């Protein structure tokens, strides 16, 4: 799936309900939910954009989203979407190569299923998904630390060990 920035710009403006020029998680979820939950009359562009927005909230190996918030303000600006578009080599569209480059340790080839009910809950202001994000993040950190400990235990006594 590839979404051109020109198509995305219109969807971005429509999703920006409070008009601040940025999208928060609730606005992104609402925009995705409205399109993906519609029984009919959706264009391919609308569906692809809604799936892209859903990736921001539910993508990645852990299902916690691949949220391109490069400035750390908990929102996505259109400038950040342009920045994401450059990550994979193309500058006029966003596709899986951009997500793979921007989130190398969390990218999942082939994507994941979209949980439309969860999108609806987030759109309504439900923040219970944050607990799942925390749990998945802690599980990932535990795995990384476990791997480091196992590698350290396997290091011969005279070998150099890097401090981390």
mmCIF file with all atom_site columns, C-alpha atoms in Angstrom:
data_model
loop_
_atom_site.group_PDB
_atom_site.id
_atom_site.type_symbol
_atom_site.label_atom_id
_atom_site.label_alt_id
_atom_site.label_comp_id
_atom_site.label_asym_id
_atom_site.label_entity_id
_atom_site.label_seq_id
_atom_site.pdbx_PDB_ins_code
_atom_site.Cartn_x
_atom_site.Cartn_y
_atom_site.Cartn_z
_atom_site.occupancy
_atom_site.B_iso_or_equiv
_atom_site.pdbx_formal_charge
_atom_site.auth_seq_id
_atom_site.auth_comp_id
_atom_site.auth_asym_id
_atom_site.auth_atom_id
_atom_site.pdbx_PDB_model_num
ATOM 1   C CA . UNK A 1 1   ? 0.000   0.000   0.000  1.00 0.00 ? 1   UNK A CA 1
ATOM 2   C CA . UNK A 1 2   ? 1.279   3.417   -0.961 1.00 0.00 ? 2   UNK A CA 1
ATOM 3   C CA . UNK A 1 3   ? -0.379  6.718   -0.084 1.00 0.00 ? 3   UNK A CA 1
ATOM 4   C CA . UNK A 1 4   ? 0.610   9.837   -1.982 1.00 0.00 ? 4   UNK A CA 1
ATOM 5   C CA . UNK A 1 5   ? 1.212   12.979  0.068  1.00 0.00 ? 5   UNK A CA 1
ATOM 6   C CA . UNK A 1 6   ? -1.176  14.958  -2.143 1.00 0.00 ? 6   UNK A CA 1
ATOM 7   C CA . UNK A 1 7   ? -4.024  12.586  -1.213 1.00 0.00 ? 7   UNK A CA 1
ATOM 8   C CA . UNK A 1 8   ? -2.915  12.533  2.391  1.00 0.00 ? 8   UNK A CA 1
ATOM 9   C CA . UNK A 1 9   ? -2.986  16.321  2.699  1.00 0.00 ? 9   UNK A CA 1
ATOM 10  C CA . UNK A 1 10  ? -6.764  16.464  2.145  1.00 0.00 ? 10  UNK A CA 1
ATOM 11  C CA . UNK A 1 11  ? -7.374  13.608  4.607  1.00 0.00 ? 11  UNK A CA 1
ATOM 12  C CA . UNK A 1 12  ? -5.071  15.292  7.131  1.00 0.00 ? 12  UNK A CA 1
ATOM 13  C CA . UNK A 1 13  ? -7.036  18.556  6.981  1.00 0.00 ? 13  UNK A CA 1
ATOM 14  C CA . UNK A 1 14  ? -10.342 16.696  7.311  1.00 0.00 ? 14  UNK A CA 1
ATOM 15  C CA . UNK A 1 15  ? -9.077  14.689  10.301 1.00 0.00 ? 15  UNK A CA 1
ATOM 16  C CA . UNK A 1 16  ? -7.770  17.806  12.080 1.00 0.00 ? 16  UNK A CA 1
ATOM 17  C CA . UNK A 1 17  ? -11.015 18.407  13.969 1.00 0.00 ? 17  UNK A CA 1
ATOM 18  C CA . UNK A 1 18  ? -9.687  21.094  16.323 1.00 0.00 ? 18  UNK A CA 1
ATOM 19  C CA . UNK A 1 19  ? -7.901  22.950  13.509 1.00 0.00 ? 19  UNK A CA 1
ATOM 20  C CA . UNK A 1 20  ? -4.509  23.162  15.241 1.00 0.00 ? 20  UNK A CA 1
ATOM 21  C CA . UNK A 1 21  ? -2.580  21.837  12.231 1.00 0.00 ? 21  UNK A CA 1
ATOM 22  C CA . UNK A 1 22  ? -1.685  18.586  14.019 1.00 0.00 ? 22  UNK A CA 1
ATOM 23  C CA . UNK A 1 23  ? -3.363  15.231  14.521 1.00 0.00 ? 23  UNK A CA 1
ATOM 24  C CA . UNK A 1 24  ? -3.631  13.650  17.948 1.00 0.00 ? 24  UNK A CA 1
ATOM 25  C CA . UNK A 1 25  ? -4.372  9.968   18.473 1.00 0.00 ? 25  UNK A CA 1
ATOM 26  C CA . UNK A 1 26  ? -8.088  10.584  18.980 1.00 0.00 ? 26  UNK A CA 1
ATOM 27  C CA . UNK A 1 27  ? -8.400  12.519  15.694 1.00 0.00 ? 27  UNK A CA 1
ATOM 28  C CA . UNK A 1 28  ? -6.453  9.831   13.823 1.00 0.00 ? 28  UNK A CA 1
ATOM 29  C CA . UNK A 1 29  ? -8.610  7.062   15.293 1.00 0.00 ? 29  UNK A CA 1
ATOM 30  C CA . UNK A 1 30  ? -11.833 8.919   14.447 1.00 0.00 ? 30  UNK A CA 1
ATOM 31  C CA . UNK A 1 31  ? -10.763 9.476   10.829 1.00 0.00 ? 31  UNK A CA 1
ATOM 32  C CA . UNK A 1 32  ? -9.762  5.804   10.427 1.00 0.00 ? 32  UNK A CA 1
ATOM 33  C CA . UNK A 1 33  ? -12.839 4.484   12.178 1.00 0.00 ? 33  UNK A CA 1
ATOM 34  C CA . UNK A 1 34  ? -15.284 6.517   10.087 1.00 0.00 ? 34  UNK A CA 1
ATOM 35  C CA . UNK A 1 35  ? -13.888 5.196   6.815  1.00 0.00 ? 35  UNK A CA 1
ATOM 36  C CA . UNK A 1 36  ? -13.185 1.598   7.845  1.00 0.00 ? 36  UNK A CA 1
ATOM 37  C CA . UNK A 1 37  ? -16.520 1.209   9.640  1.00 0.00 ? 37  UNK A CA 1
ATOM 38  C CA . UNK A 1 38  ? -18.560 2.569   6.703  1.00 0.00 ? 38  UNK A CA 1
ATOM 39  C CA . UNK A 1 39  ? -20.538 -0.242  5.065  1.00 0.00 ? 39  UNK A CA 1
ATOM 40  C CA . UNK A 1 40  ? -20.039 1.054   1.497  1.00 0.00 ? 40  UNK A CA 1
ATOM 41  C CA . UNK A 1 41  ? -19.113 4.024   -0.678 1.00 0.00 ? 41  UNK A CA 1
ATOM 42  C CA . UNK A 1 42  ? -15.423 4.106   0.230  1.00 0.00 ? 42  UNK A CA 1
ATOM 43  C CA . UNK A 1 43  ? -12.812 4.817   -2.410 1.00 0.00 ? 43  UNK A CA 1
ATOM 44  C CA . UNK A 1 44  ? -9.498  2.970   -2.559 1.00 0.00 ? 44  UNK A CA 1
ATOM 45  C CA . UNK A 1 45  ? -7.692  6.203   -1.635 1.00 0.00 ? 45  UNK A CA 1
ATOM 46  C CA . UNK A 1 46  ? -9.897  6.660   1.436  1.00 0.00 ? 46  UNK A CA 1
ATOM 47  C CA . UNK A 1 47  ? -9.368  3.077   2.586  1.00 0.00 ? 47  UNK A CA 1
ATOM 48  C CA . UNK A 1 48  ? -5.590  3.244   2.051  1.00 0.00 ? 48  UNK A CA 1
ATOM 49  C CA . UNK A 1 49  ? -5.391  6.516   3.986  1.00 0.00 ? 49  UNK A CA 1
ATOM 50  C CA . UNK A 1 50  ? -7.520  5.079   6.804  1.00 0.00 ? 50  UNK A CA 1
ATOM 51  C CA . UNK A 1 51  ? -5.258  2.011   6.945  1.00 0.00 ? 51  UNK A CA 1
ATOM 52  C CA . UNK A 1 52  ? -2.200  4.279   7.042  1.00 0.00 ? 52  UNK A CA 1
ATOM 53  C CA . UNK A 1 53  ? -3.720  6.207   9.939  1.00 0.00 ? 53  UNK A CA 1
ATOM 54  C CA . UNK A 1 54  ? -4.531  2.899   11.681 1.00 0.00 ? 54  UNK A CA 1
ATOM 55  C CA . UNK A 1 55  ? -0.864  1.909   11.287 1.00 0.00 ? 55  UNK A CA 1
ATOM 56  C CA . UNK A 1 56  ? 0.085   4.969   13.337 1.00 0.00 ? 56  UNK A CA 1
ATOM 57  C CA . UNK A 1 57  ? -2.007  3.582   16.219 1.00 0.00 ? 57  UNK A CA 1
ATOM 58  C CA . UNK A 1 58  ? -1.890  -0.211  15.793 1.00 0.00 ? 58  UNK A CA 1
ATOM 59  C CA . UNK A 1 59  ? 1.094   -1.041  13.588 1.00 0.00 ? 59  UNK A CA 1
ATOM 60  C CA . UNK A 1 60  ? 4.390   -2.626  14.477 1.00 0.00 ? 60  UNK A CA 1
ATOM 61  C CA . UNK A 1 61  ? 5.431   -5.933  15.990 1.00 0.00 ? 61  UNK A CA 1
ATOM 62  C CA . UNK A 1 62  ? 3.896   -5.030  19.343 1.00 0.00 ? 62  UNK A CA 1
ATOM 63  C CA . UNK A 1 63  ? 0.663   -3.581  17.914 1.00 0.00 ? 63  UNK A CA 1
ATOM 64  C CA . UNK A 1 64  ? 1.277   -0.310  19.740 1.00 0.00 ? 64  UNK A CA 1
ATOM 65  C CA . UNK A 1 65  ? 1.521   1.774   16.600 1.00 0.00 ? 65  UNK A CA 1
ATOM 66  C CA . UNK A 1 66  ? 4.198   3.304   14.435 1.00 0.00 ? 66  UNK A CA 1
ATOM 67  C CA . UNK A 1 67  ? 3.481   6.911   15.416 1.00 0.00 ? 67  UNK A CA 1
ATOM 68  C CA . UNK A 1 68  ? 5.723   9.306   13.436 1.00 0.00 ? 68  UNK A CA 1
ATOM 69  C CA . UNK A 1 69  ? 5.950   11.946  16.153 1.00 0.00 ? 69  UNK A CA 1
ATOM 70  C CA . UNK A 1 70  ? 9.510   13.014  15.427 1.00 0.00 ? 70  UNK A CA 1
ATOM 71  C CA . UNK A 1 71  ? 9.378   16.153  17.587 1.00 0.00 ? 71  UNK A CA 1
ATOM 72  C CA . UNK A 1 72  ? 7.907   14.346  20.624 1.00 0.00 ? 72  UNK A CA 1
ATOM 73  C CA . UNK A 1 73  ? 4.823   16.540  21.118 1.00 0.00 ? 73  UNK A CA 1
ATOM 74  C CA . UNK A 1 74  ? 2.375   13.562  21.067 1.00 0.00 ? 74  UNK A CA 1
ATOM 75  C CA . UNK A 1 75  ? 0.860   14.813  17.785 1.00 0.00 ? 75  UNK A CA 1
ATOM 76  C CA . UNK A 1 76  ? 1.610   14.362  14.100 1.00 0.00 ? 76  UNK A CA 1
ATOM 77  C CA . UNK A 1 77  ? 2.070   17.424  11.913 1.00 0.00 ? 77  UNK A CA 1
ATOM 78  C CA . UNK A 1 78  ? 1.941   17.306  8.137  1.00 0.00 ? 78  UNK A CA 1
ATOM 79  C CA . UNK A 1 79  ? 5.640   18.191  8.192  1.00 0.00 ? 79  UNK A CA 1
ATOM 80  C CA . UNK A 1 80  ? 6.276   14.986  10.157 1.00 0.00 ? 80  UNK A CA 1
ATOM 81  C CA . UNK A 1 81  ? 4.378   13.021  7.499  1.00 0.00 ? 81  UNK A CA 1
ATOM 82  C CA . UNK A 1 82  ? 6.619   14.610  4.854  1.00 0.00 ? 82  UNK A CA 1
ATOM 83  C CA . UNK A 1 83  ? 9.623   13.593  6.958  1.00 0.00 ? 83  UNK A CA 1
ATOM 84  C CA . UNK A 1 84  ? 8.298   10.014  7.199  1.00 0.00 ? 84  UNK A CA 1
ATOM 85  C CA . UNK A 1 85  ? 7.877   9.961   3.402  1.00 0.00 ? 85  UNK A CA 1
ATOM 86  C CA . UNK A 1 86  ? 11.595  10.646  2.912  1.00 0.00 ? 86  UNK A CA 1
ATOM 87  C CA . UNK A 1 87  ? 12.740  7.771   5.147  1.00 0.00 ? 87  UNK A CA 1
ATOM 88  C CA . UNK A 1 88  ? 12.334  5.026   2.537  1.00 0.00 ? 88  UNK A CA 1
ATOM 89  C CA . UNK A 1 89  ? 13.734  6.932   -0.436 1.00 0.00 ? 89  UNK A CA 1
ATOM 90  C CA . UNK A 1 90  ? 10.625  8.377   -2.060 1.00 0.00 ? 90  UNK A CA 1
ATOM 91  C CA . UNK A 1 91  ? 9.501   11.850  -1.133 1.00 0.00 ? 91  UNK A CA 1
ATOM 92  C CA . UNK A 1 92  ? 5.984   12.068  -2.551 1.00 0.00 ? 92  UNK A CA 1
ATOM 93  C CA . UNK A 1 93  ? 4.354   9.066   -0.903 1.00 0.00 ? 93  UNK A CA 1
ATOM 94  C CA . UNK A 1 94  ? 4.380   6.902   2.226  1.00 0.00 ? 94  UNK A CA 1
ATOM 95  C CA . UNK A 1 95  ? 4.710   3.132   2.016  1.00 0.00 ? 95  UNK A CA 1
ATOM 96  C CA . UNK A 1 96  ? 6.133   0.213   3.993  1.00 0.00 ? 96  UNK A CA 1
ATOM 97  C CA . UNK A 1 97  ? 9.735   1.161   3.112  1.00 0.00 ? 97  UNK A CA 1
ATOM 98  C CA . UNK A 1 98  ? 9.266   4.421   5.023  1.00 0.00 ? 98  UNK A CA 1
ATOM 99  C CA . UNK A 1 99  ? 7.980   2.622   8.131  1.00 0.00 ? 99  UNK A CA 1
ATOM 100 C CA . UNK A 1 100 ? 10.760  0.021   7.869  1.00 0.00 ? 100 UNK A CA 1
ATOM 101 C CA . UNK A 1 101 ? 13.388  2.820   7.771  1.00 0.00 ? 101 UNK A CA 1
ATOM 102 C CA . UNK A 1 102 ? 11.763  4.973   10.481 1.00 0.00 ? 102 UNK A CA 1
ATOM 103 C CA . UNK A 1 103 ? 11.010  2.116   12.907 1.00 0.00 ? 103 UNK A CA 1
ATOM 104 C CA . UNK A 1 104 ? 13.555  -0.624  12.098 1.00 0.00 ? 104 UNK A CA 1
ATOM 105 C CA . UNK A 1 105 ? 13.236  -2.570  15.357 1.00 0.00 ? 105 UNK A CA 1
ATOM 106 C CA . UNK A 1 106 ? 9.436   -2.392  15.514 1.00 0.00 ? 106 UNK A CA 1
ATOM 107 C CA . UNK A 1 107 ? 8.439   -2.795  11.854 1.00 0.00 ? 107 UNK A CA 1
ATOM 108 C CA . UNK A 1 108 ? 6.471   -5.928  10.979 1.00 0.00 ? 108 UNK A CA 1
ATOM 109 C CA . UNK A 1 109 ? 6.589   -7.138  7.387  1.00 0.00 ? 109 UNK A CA 1
ATOM 110 C CA . UNK A 1 110 ? 3.118   -7.733  6.017  1.00 0.00 ? 110 UNK A CA 1
ATOM 111 C CA . UNK A 1 111 ? 1.436   -5.456  8.572  1.00 0.00 ? 111 UNK A CA 1
ATOM 112 C CA . UNK A 1 112 ? -1.224  -6.530  11.052 1.00 0.00 ? 112 UNK A CA 1
ATOM 113 C CA . UNK A 1 113 ? -4.985  -6.677  11.211 1.00 0.00 ? 113 UNK A CA 1
ATOM 114 C CA . UNK A 1 114 ? -6.796  -3.475  12.113 1.00 0.00 ? 114 UNK A CA 1
ATOM 115 C CA . UNK A 1 115 ? -8.922  -3.615  15.268 1.00 0.00 ? 115 UNK A CA 1
ATOM 116 C CA . UNK A 1 116 ? -11.814 -1.365  14.235 1.00 0.00 ? 116 UNK A CA 1
ATOM 117 C CA . UNK A 1 117 ? -13.464 -1.609  17.663 1.00 0.00 ? 117 UNK A CA 1
ATOM 118 C CA . UNK A 1 118 ? -10.277 -0.337  19.318 1.00 0.00 ? 118 UNK A CA 1
ATOM 119 C CA . UNK A 1 119 ? -10.120 2.549   16.822 1.00 0.00 ? 119 UNK A CA 1
ATOM 120 C CA . UNK A 1 120 ? -13.687 3.439   17.771 1.00 0.00 ? 120 UNK A CA 1
ATOM 121 C CA . UNK A 1 121 ? -12.813 3.363   21.467 1.00 0.00 ? 121 UNK A CA 1
ATOM 122 C CA . UNK A 1 122 ? -9.772  5.593   20.958 1.00 0.00 ? 122 UNK A CA 1
ATOM 123 C CA . UNK A 1 123 ? -11.877 7.964   18.837 1.00 0.00 ? 123 UNK A CA 1
ATOM 124 C CA . UNK A 1 124 ? -14.295 8.253   21.784 1.00 0.00 ? 124 UNK A CA 1
ATOM 125 C CA . UNK A 1 125 ? -11.452 9.194   24.122 1.00 0.00 ? 125 UNK A CA 1
ATOM 126 C CA . UNK A 1 126 ? -10.787 5.780   25.693 1.00 0.00 ? 126 UNK A CA 1
ATOM 127 C CA . UNK A 1 127 ? -7.182  5.699   26.877 1.00 0.00 ? 127 UNK A CA 1
ATOM 128 C CA . UNK A 1 128 ? -7.116  2.077   28.086 1.00 0.00 ? 128 UNK A CA 1
ATOM 129 C CA . UNK A 1 129 ? -4.942  1.186   25.091 1.00 0.00 ? 129 UNK A CA 1
ATOM 130 C CA . UNK A 1 130 ? -2.102  3.083   26.828 1.00 0.00 ? 130 UNK A CA 1
ATOM 131 C CA . UNK A 1 131 ? -1.869  0.264   29.382 1.00 0.00 ? 131 UNK A CA 1
ATOM 132 C CA . UNK A 1 132 ? -1.422  -2.220  26.526 1.00 0.00 ? 132 UNK A CA 1
ATOM 133 C CA . UNK A 1 133 ? 1.301   -0.028  25.004 1.00 0.00 ? 133 UNK A CA 1
ATOM 134 C CA . UNK A 1 134 ? 3.085   0.080   28.374 1.00 0.00 ? 134 UNK A CA 1
ATOM 135 C CA . UNK A 1 135 ? 2.766   -3.677  28.841 1.00 0.00 ? 135 UNK A CA 1
ATOM 136 C CA . UNK A 1 136 ? 4.071   -4.395  25.327 1.00 0.00 ? 136 UNK A CA 1
ATOM 137 C CA . UNK A 1 137 ? 6.944   -1.925  25.752 1.00 0.00 ? 137 UNK A CA 1
ATOM 138 C CA . UNK A 1 138 ? 7.979   -3.473  29.071 1.00 0.00 ? 138 UNK A CA 1
ATOM 139 C CA . UNK A 1 139 ? 7.801   -6.944  27.506 1.00 0.00 ? 139 UNK A CA 1
ATOM 140 C CA . UNK A 1 140 ? 10.046  -5.791  24.667 1.00 0.00 ? 140 UNK A CA 1
ATOM 141 C CA . UNK A 1 141 ? 12.526  -4.212  27.097 1.00 0.00 ? 141 UNK A CA 1
ATOM 142 C CA . UNK A 1 142 ? 12.579  -7.428  29.133 1.00 0.00 ? 142 UNK A CA 1
ATOM 143 C CA . UNK A 1 143 ? 13.425  -9.443  25.994 1.00 0.00 ? 143 UNK A CA 1
ATOM 144 C CA . UNK A 1 144 ? 16.220  -7.051  25.032 1.00 0.00 ? 144 UNK A CA 1
ATOM 145 C CA . UNK A 1 145 ? 17.724  -7.142  28.526 1.00 0.00 ? 145 UNK A CA 1
ATOM 146 C CA . UNK A 1 146 ? 17.430  -10.939 28.672 1.00 0.00 ? 146 UNK A CA 1
ATOM 147 C CA . UNK A 1 147 ? 19.285  -11.229 25.351 1.00 0.00 ? 147 UNK A CA 1
ATOM 148 C CA . UNK A 1 148 ? 22.023  -8.885  26.599 1.00 0.00 ? 148 UNK A CA 1
ATOM 149 C CA . UNK A 1 149 ? 22.424  -10.885 29.806 1.00 0.00 ? 149 UNK A CA 1
ATOM 150 C CA . UNK A 1 150 ? 22.642  -14.135 27.859 1.00 0.00 ? 150 UNK A CA 1
ATOM 151 C CA . UNK A 1 151 ? 25.240  -12.635 25.516 1.00 0.00 ? 151 UNK A CA 1
ATOM 152 C CA . UNK A 1 152 ? 27.244  -11.340 28.484 1.00 0.00 ? 152 UNK A CA 1
ATOM 153 C CA . UNK A 1 153 ? 27.117  -14.756 30.186 1.00 0.00 ? 153 UNK A CA 1
ATOM 154 C CA . UNK A 1 154 ? 28.389  -16.382 26.995 1.00 0.00 ? 154 UNK A CA 1
ATOM 155 C CA . UNK A 1 155 ? 31.369  -13.997 26.739 1.00 0.00 ? 155 UNK A CA 1
ATOM 156 C CA . UNK A 1 156 ? 34.683  -15.708 27.502 1.00 0.00 ? 156 UNK A CA 1
ATOM 157 C CA . UNK A 1 157 ? 36.500  -14.319 30.593 1.00 0.00 ? 157 UNK A CA 1
ATOM 158 C CA . UNK A 1 158 ? 39.327  -12.685 28.613 1.00 0.00 ? 158 UNK A CA 1
ATOM 159 C CA . UNK A 1 159 ? 37.075  -11.087 25.991 1.00 0.00 ? 159 UNK A CA 1
ATOM 160 C CA . UNK A 1 160 ? 36.380  -7.382  25.876 1.00 0.00 ? 160 UNK A CA 1
ATOM 161 C CA . UNK A 1 161 ? 32.952  -6.397  27.156 1.00 0.00 ? 161 UNK A CA 1
ATOM 162 C CA . UNK A 1 162 ? 31.391  -3.057  26.259 1.00 0.00 ? 162 UNK A CA 1
ATOM 163 C CA . UNK A 1 163 ? 29.655  -1.041  28.941 1.00 0.00 ? 163 UNK A CA 1
ATOM 164 C CA . UNK A 1 164 ? 26.122  -0.026  27.995 1.00 0.00 ? 164 UNK A CA 1
#
